[in-house]
Amino acid sequence: MSIMSDPSVPEKILEVKDLKKFFYAHKGLIGNHRQEIKAVDGINFSVFRGETLGIVGESGCGKSTMGRAILQLQKPTEGSVTFEGIELTRLKNHKLRKLRKDIQMIFQDPFGSLNPRMTVGAMLKETVQTHHVVKSNETKEYVENMLEQVGLKKSFYSRYPHEFSGGQRQRISIARALAVKPKMIVCDEAVSALDVSVQAQILNLLQRLKKQYGLTYLFISHDLSVVKHISDRVAVMYLGQIVELADKKEMFNNPLHPYMKALLSAIPLVNQESRERIILKGEVPSPLNIPKGCRFHTRCPFAKAICSEKVPELEEKKEGHWAACHFA
Amino acid sequence: MEQPQLKAGPITFSKPSKKVVSRRSSKILKHKLALMGGIFVAVLILLAVFAPLIAPYSPIRQSYAEALKPPSSAHWFGTDTLGRDLFSRIIFGAQVSLKAGLISVGLALLIGVPLGMISGYFRGLWDDLIIMRVTDAMLAFPSLILALTLAAVLGPSLNHAMIAIGLVFTPNFIRLVRGEVLAQREREYVTAAKASGLKNVHIMIRHIFPNILGPIIVQATLNVAAAIIAEASLSYLGLGTQLPTPSWGAMLAEGQGYLQQAPWISIFPGLFIFVAVISINVFGDGIRDWLDPKIK
Amino acid sequence: MVKDLLSVRHLNVGFDHQFGHTAVIDDVSFSIEKGETLCIVGESGCGKSLTSLSIMGLLPKGGRITDGKILFQDHDISHKTTKELSKIRGKEISMIFQEPMTALNPLHTVGHQIAEVLLAHEKVSRNEANQKAVEMLKLVGIPSPEKRFKQYPHELSGGMRQRVMIAMALICKPDLLIADEPTTALDVTIQAQILELIQELKNKFGMSLLLITHDLGVVSETADKVIVMYAGQVVESSETKELFTHPKHPYTQGLIKSIPKMDEDEEELATIKGTVPSPDEMPEGCRFVTRCPFAKDICHQKKPPIVNVGHEVHCWLYSDDNVKGGIPLVDNV
């Protein structure tokens, strides 16, 4: 039960503070030449109940690692993750397991995230039973209903994952996440492996379920158009940090950070008359060797001297619109 | 890999129909083989269980007048140097050899699979340092010498020989299972299972184990064969089955000196070992396929 | 009339297997003029990659061209031997793939591999070839090409590898470049770089480009002409602009509508119901009939005619009989 005093102030369901996740690479045969890979390097944001927060960024920006660190699937190196007031990073294993009922995850790969040796029914049943969602004699009926909820047939209950197409498998994943009545779902590239017509089906389904069950989504994707479609607010990640965070409309109409501007101009669009295109130089630097100052300055078309010296903080430039750039 | 696109390339596109068809035909063939293997294993077990009823002679009755007789209507498989009926000895020998093969491998499975799974699933220091170093050390030793030492320490008897063989085979399973688990635990379905709040033990048993069963079965059936031979070697050196109890391996060894004059002494037990091993193998493959929902 | 560089006519491709034959590509025709960019667009399994592999004579095992012609500079190359084809491949027609890591040999330096292509087709010394390879690396925008020349594929990033592939494909200055999903594995910012590079080199060398992609955005921004494929057949072919402003085939319309738009907000995305049928269970008549919201009886029975509606669309909805019969046309998105 939430202790909400003022209903006009949106309630934070998830709060991430200074989250860091480093990996270590060992180099050299002798000695301990440890190299730090800063996959996630100090992330702050909150998710409000009932909203969809989109996280967008290119491969290697740390968005997936961040998702897993939030869910404690990979222990964060530093920082705190609070879900409904409970600090997850210090939670004991058994308590964390119980809490997983409330915060579920949907993965990118519809071929890898389902156990090939288990029937759809068995898979859904075990999570439902683990979290005691319904009485055990009602489990089968409940699971079958869940399958229908996501647009699958009841008869799929006793079939194996390989019998389904990518879109159907993603529906199974969604049903599994939904079956334990979660409050929040983290979607990690949930539609990226699908063809565009199937992707549209799944996006619509996610939207419908959100309304129906009052869910909160953290939607991680590399695809700007998908993120724009589904999110209420959007955060942009670059090299392990958030560089811009704003309301969706504001973000797409009035991007402040040069990286977001470049991303927006780089997406090939259907039927777009010629537009100004910012082609970024070079590639994303390695997280082993993060540039000094602003991490984006090596590729930024507007970089000035200060950018390679001083780290720009993520500041509120306008109400609700945060950006980490000296010139935004 | 973060980038998406599990794009069906041209090859996957073309395959479905073809794959289904050829898989179906080879499936039927495999099915038949597995069935035959299963039937043969069953027949051997029945022979072993009902040996006293089936065998025409006592396996230990000696008769010097009958020594080294070739196969005939009286002695189907001929007789050995002591005039014992080889057919009867092979039927009784099935008791020892099957027992030795199955129980020693069963023991190795019982110890090796859980250790391998825990070691692979949890990783960590004690896995790398203790389990893996010990198994490596054991694997580095010639297995027969190790079994010999163990059997000698435990004292000569069939049961002790089986324990020795089982222990010697255990590292194989630890290694295999650990490797398979290491590969599986990185798969996304395991992360998904963790994310949905399942217990580690549950994930290990219900999710990972079924996915590594195939290689375990193959390894186990191969080791059954090896165990039958190993028991024979131990018996030959006097550390396994005690004379005059017949075992296939011991019989094979006994015939060695008479390969010129009386080849049947070695041929028939050899043949039975061979057929038993093949049957267990194809039967194991059959079980593996039967357990795979994709091939079913 | 401008002569076509490549003309594919009534191409049929199928796969032989022990229990018979499965037809996969059905009656695909298109042509590319000199200097032109043609896109084949469609979702996974539509046969777009297979079409391009047929041109290169690189069909996977069991695959065979069962009917039709592939005219390259007026010569039919559809039934040439491997030896004859190898003279054309890499020299006159080159190809780049989606995943350059698998298309490059991990055991040789990238420079060596680029030079190899030149050595195979032209009488040059190893030194000259190496020099040319360095030049190519520079041309495709790889910084410090002399250093990169000596590196192995795994030492390069995805974008760099794709540049190496392009250098390799273009070193003999081919007349036609086939690019099969060249940017699908890359990030948007790198994709933009690579598309721009391909465009630039195309103009520089006066090549024609056959681009295979699933991304309608890429099509819209690069192609002169487009053919849309579905389940092994062409459903619509048109000038690019015309296609996106007046898509006629229900599949094309559905595809365009199901992309989330960047410039407007929509509550719900339009979808195409169902999934692509597998090659074994292709419907009679129009292959899209199982998913088409406008399917009529005739669509189930007979293969759709090619109707000219300003461009070509393979659909019963636009045939004369239908129009006269008072069935309303579906128009515009």
PDB file of C-alpha atoms in Angstrom, chain A residues 57-60 165 168 195-204 207 211 222 224-226 228-229 248-249 252 259 262-273 275 277-284 299, chain C residues 42-45 157-160 163 187-193 195-196 214-218 220-221 241 244-245 251 255-256 258-275 291:
ATOM      1  CA  GLY A  57      20.908   4.567 -27.061  1.00  0.00           C
ATOM      2  CA  GLU A  58      23.172   2.752 -29.468  1.00  0.00           C
ATOM      3  CA  SER A  59      24.770  -0.617 -28.873  1.00  0.00           C
ATOM      4  CA  GLY A  60      27.388  -0.504 -26.162  1.00  0.00           C
ATOM      5  CA  SER A 165       6.978 -17.735 -34.640  1.00  0.00           C
ATOM      6  CA  GLN A 168       4.124 -15.524 -30.831  1.00  0.00           C
ATOM      7  CA  ASP A 195       9.583  -7.752 -38.438  1.00  0.00           C
ATOM      8  CA  VAL A 196       7.904  -4.380 -38.605  1.00  0.00           C
ATOM      9  CA  SER A 197       4.348  -5.655 -39.075  1.00  0.00           C
ATOM     10  CA  VAL A 198       4.714  -8.045 -36.130  1.00  0.00           C
ATOM     11  CA  GLN A 199       6.473  -5.361 -34.107  1.00  0.00           C
ATOM     12  CA  ALA A 200       3.403  -3.180 -34.500  1.00  0.00           C
ATOM     13  CA  GLN A 201       1.203  -5.991 -33.178  1.00  0.00           C
ATOM     14  CA  ILE A 202       3.369  -6.421 -30.082  1.00  0.00           C
ATOM     15  CA  LEU A 203       3.618  -2.670 -29.415  1.00  0.00           C
ATOM     16  CA  ASN A 204      -0.167  -2.400 -29.537  1.00  0.00           C
ATOM     17  CA  GLN A 207      -0.029  -0.500 -24.825  1.00  0.00           C
ATOM     18  CA  LYS A 211      -3.927   0.440 -19.641  1.00  0.00           C
ATOM     19  CA  HIS A 222      17.846   1.308 -29.751  1.00  0.00           C
ATOM     20  CA  LEU A 224      14.006   5.895 -31.678  1.00  0.00           C
ATOM     21  CA  SER A 225      10.700   5.569 -33.491  1.00  0.00           C
ATOM     22  CA  VAL A 226       9.594   2.696 -31.282  1.00  0.00           C
ATOM     23  CA  LYS A 228       8.844   7.633 -29.292  1.00  0.00           C
ATOM     24  CA  HIS A 229       5.695   5.677 -29.977  1.00  0.00           C
ATOM     25  CA  LYS A 248       8.582  12.687 -25.056  1.00  0.00           C
ATOM     26  CA  LYS A 249       7.044  15.617 -26.940  1.00  0.00           C
ATOM     27  CA  PHE A 252      11.480  14.965 -30.023  1.00  0.00           C
ATOM     28  CA  TYR A 259      23.909  13.583 -29.672  1.00  0.00           C
ATOM     29  CA  ALA A 262      22.304  13.668 -34.483  1.00  0.00           C
ATOM     30  CA  LEU A 263      20.395  10.507 -33.649  1.00  0.00           C
ATOM     31  CA  LEU A 264      17.150  12.089 -34.747  1.00  0.00           C
ATOM     32  CA  SER A 265      18.629  13.272 -37.992  1.00  0.00           C
ATOM     33  CA  ALA A 266      20.261   9.931 -38.710  1.00  0.00           C
ATOM     34  CA  ILE A 267      17.125   7.767 -38.780  1.00  0.00           C
ATOM     35  CA  PRO A 268      16.098   7.126 -42.340  1.00  0.00           C
ATOM     36  CA  LEU A 269      12.479   8.135 -42.681  1.00  0.00           C
ATOM     37  CA  VAL A 270       9.745   7.263 -45.080  1.00  0.00           C
ATOM     38  CA  ASN A 271       8.552  10.168 -47.156  1.00  0.00           C
ATOM     39  CA  GLN A 272      10.609  12.838 -45.561  1.00  0.00           C
ATOM     40  CA  GLU A 273      11.590  15.763 -47.717  1.00  0.00           C
ATOM     41  CA  ARG A 275      16.251  17.654 -43.972  1.00  0.00           C
ATOM     42  CA  ARG A 277      21.406  15.799 -41.476  1.00  0.00           C
ATOM     43  CA  ILE A 278      24.108  15.743 -38.846  1.00  0.00           C
ATOM     44  CA  ILE A 279      26.482  12.936 -39.731  1.00  0.00           C
ATOM     45  CA  LEU A 280      28.572  12.130 -36.687  1.00  0.00           C
ATOM     46  CA  LYS A 281      32.271  11.640 -37.155  1.00  0.00           C
ATOM     47  CA  GLY A 282      33.877   8.398 -36.097  1.00  0.00           C
ATOM     48  CA  GLU A 283      32.495   5.816 -33.760  1.00  0.00           C
ATOM     49  CA  VAL A 284      31.589   5.428 -30.114  1.00  0.00           C
ATOM     50  CA  ARG A 299      32.232  13.022 -32.124  1.00  0.00           C
TER      51      ARG A 299
ATOM     52  CA  GLY C  42      10.254  -7.014 -47.718  1.00  0.00           C
ATOM     53  CA  GLU C  43      10.147  -8.765 -44.366  1.00  0.00           C
ATOM     54  CA  SER C  44      12.206 -11.780 -43.360  1.00  0.00           C
ATOM     55  CA  GLY C  45      11.466 -14.784 -45.528  1.00  0.00           C
ATOM     56  CA  SER C 157      34.492  -2.326 -35.156  1.00  0.00           C
ATOM     57  CA  GLY C 158      31.351  -3.294 -37.031  1.00  0.00           C
ATOM     58  CA  GLY C 159      31.258  -0.061 -38.972  1.00  0.00           C
ATOM     59  CA  MET C 160      34.937  -0.337 -39.918  1.00  0.00           C
ATOM     60  CA  ARG C 163      33.885  -0.222 -44.778  1.00  0.00           C
ATOM     61  CA  ASP C 187      23.768   1.568 -35.154  1.00  0.00           C
ATOM     62  CA  VAL C 188      21.814   4.457 -36.669  1.00  0.00           C
ATOM     63  CA  THR C 189      24.664   6.927 -36.586  1.00  0.00           C
ATOM     64  CA  ILE C 190      27.007   4.405 -38.226  1.00  0.00           C
ATOM     65  CA  GLN C 191      24.259   3.374 -40.629  1.00  0.00           C
ATOM     66  CA  ALA C 192      23.988   6.971 -41.758  1.00  0.00           C
ATOM     67  CA  GLN C 193      27.740   7.067 -42.373  1.00  0.00           C
ATOM     68  CA  LEU C 195      24.726   4.765 -46.482  1.00  0.00           C
ATOM     69  CA  GLU C 196      26.301   8.088 -47.292  1.00  0.00           C
ATOM     70  CA  HIS C 214      13.715  -4.563 -44.701  1.00  0.00           C
ATOM     71  CA  ASP C 215      13.857  -0.914 -43.661  1.00  0.00           C
ATOM     72  CA  LEU C 216      11.411   1.297 -45.525  1.00  0.00           C
ATOM     73  CA  GLY C 217      13.192   4.379 -44.214  1.00  0.00           C
ATOM     74  CA  VAL C 218      16.430   3.313 -45.894  1.00  0.00           C
ATOM     75  CA  SER C 220      12.846   5.990 -49.070  1.00  0.00           C
ATOM     76  CA  GLU C 221      16.141   7.788 -48.680  1.00  0.00           C
ATOM     77  CA  LYS C 241       8.395   8.604 -54.424  1.00  0.00           C
ATOM     78  CA  PHE C 244       5.458   6.044 -50.723  1.00  0.00           C
ATOM     79  CA  THR C 245       2.880   8.640 -51.723  1.00  0.00           C
ATOM     80  CA  TYR C 251       0.638  -5.333 -48.096  1.00  0.00           C
ATOM     81  CA  LEU C 255       3.810  -2.195 -44.023  1.00  0.00           C
ATOM     82  CA  ILE C 256       4.072   1.580 -44.279  1.00  0.00           C
ATOM     83  CA  SER C 258       2.818  -0.259 -39.179  1.00  0.00           C
ATOM     84  CA  ILE C 259       6.027   1.781 -38.753  1.00  0.00           C
ATOM     85  CA  PRO C 260       5.791   4.106 -35.763  1.00  0.00           C
ATOM     86  CA  LYS C 261       5.893   7.634 -37.192  1.00  0.00           C
ATOM     87  CA  MET C 262       8.372  10.200 -36.018  1.00  0.00           C
ATOM     88  CA  ASP C 263       6.325  13.223 -37.051  1.00  0.00           C
ATOM     89  CA  GLU C 264       2.934  12.404 -35.593  1.00  0.00           C
ATOM     90  CA  ASP C 265       1.467  10.796 -32.523  1.00  0.00           C
ATOM     91  CA  GLU C 266      -0.747   7.810 -32.940  1.00  0.00           C
ATOM     92  CA  GLU C 267      -2.506   5.935 -30.193  1.00  0.00           C
ATOM     93  CA  GLU C 268      -2.397   2.605 -31.886  1.00  0.00           C
ATOM     94  CA  LEU C 269      -0.286   1.316 -34.745  1.00  0.00           C
ATOM     95  CA  ALA C 270      -1.892  -0.216 -37.797  1.00  0.00           C
ATOM     96  CA  THR C 271      -0.934  -3.868 -38.108  1.00  0.00           C
ATOM     97  CA  ILE C 272      -1.091  -6.645 -40.633  1.00  0.00           C
ATOM     98  CA  LYS C 273      -2.877  -9.533 -38.997  1.00  0.00           C
ATOM     99  CA  GLY C 274      -1.341 -12.994 -38.850  1.00  0.00           C
ATOM    100  CA  THR C 275       2.044 -14.144 -40.127  1.00  0.00           C
ATOM    101  CA  ARG C 291      -3.563 -11.622 -44.233  1.00  0.00           C
TER     102      ARG C 291
END
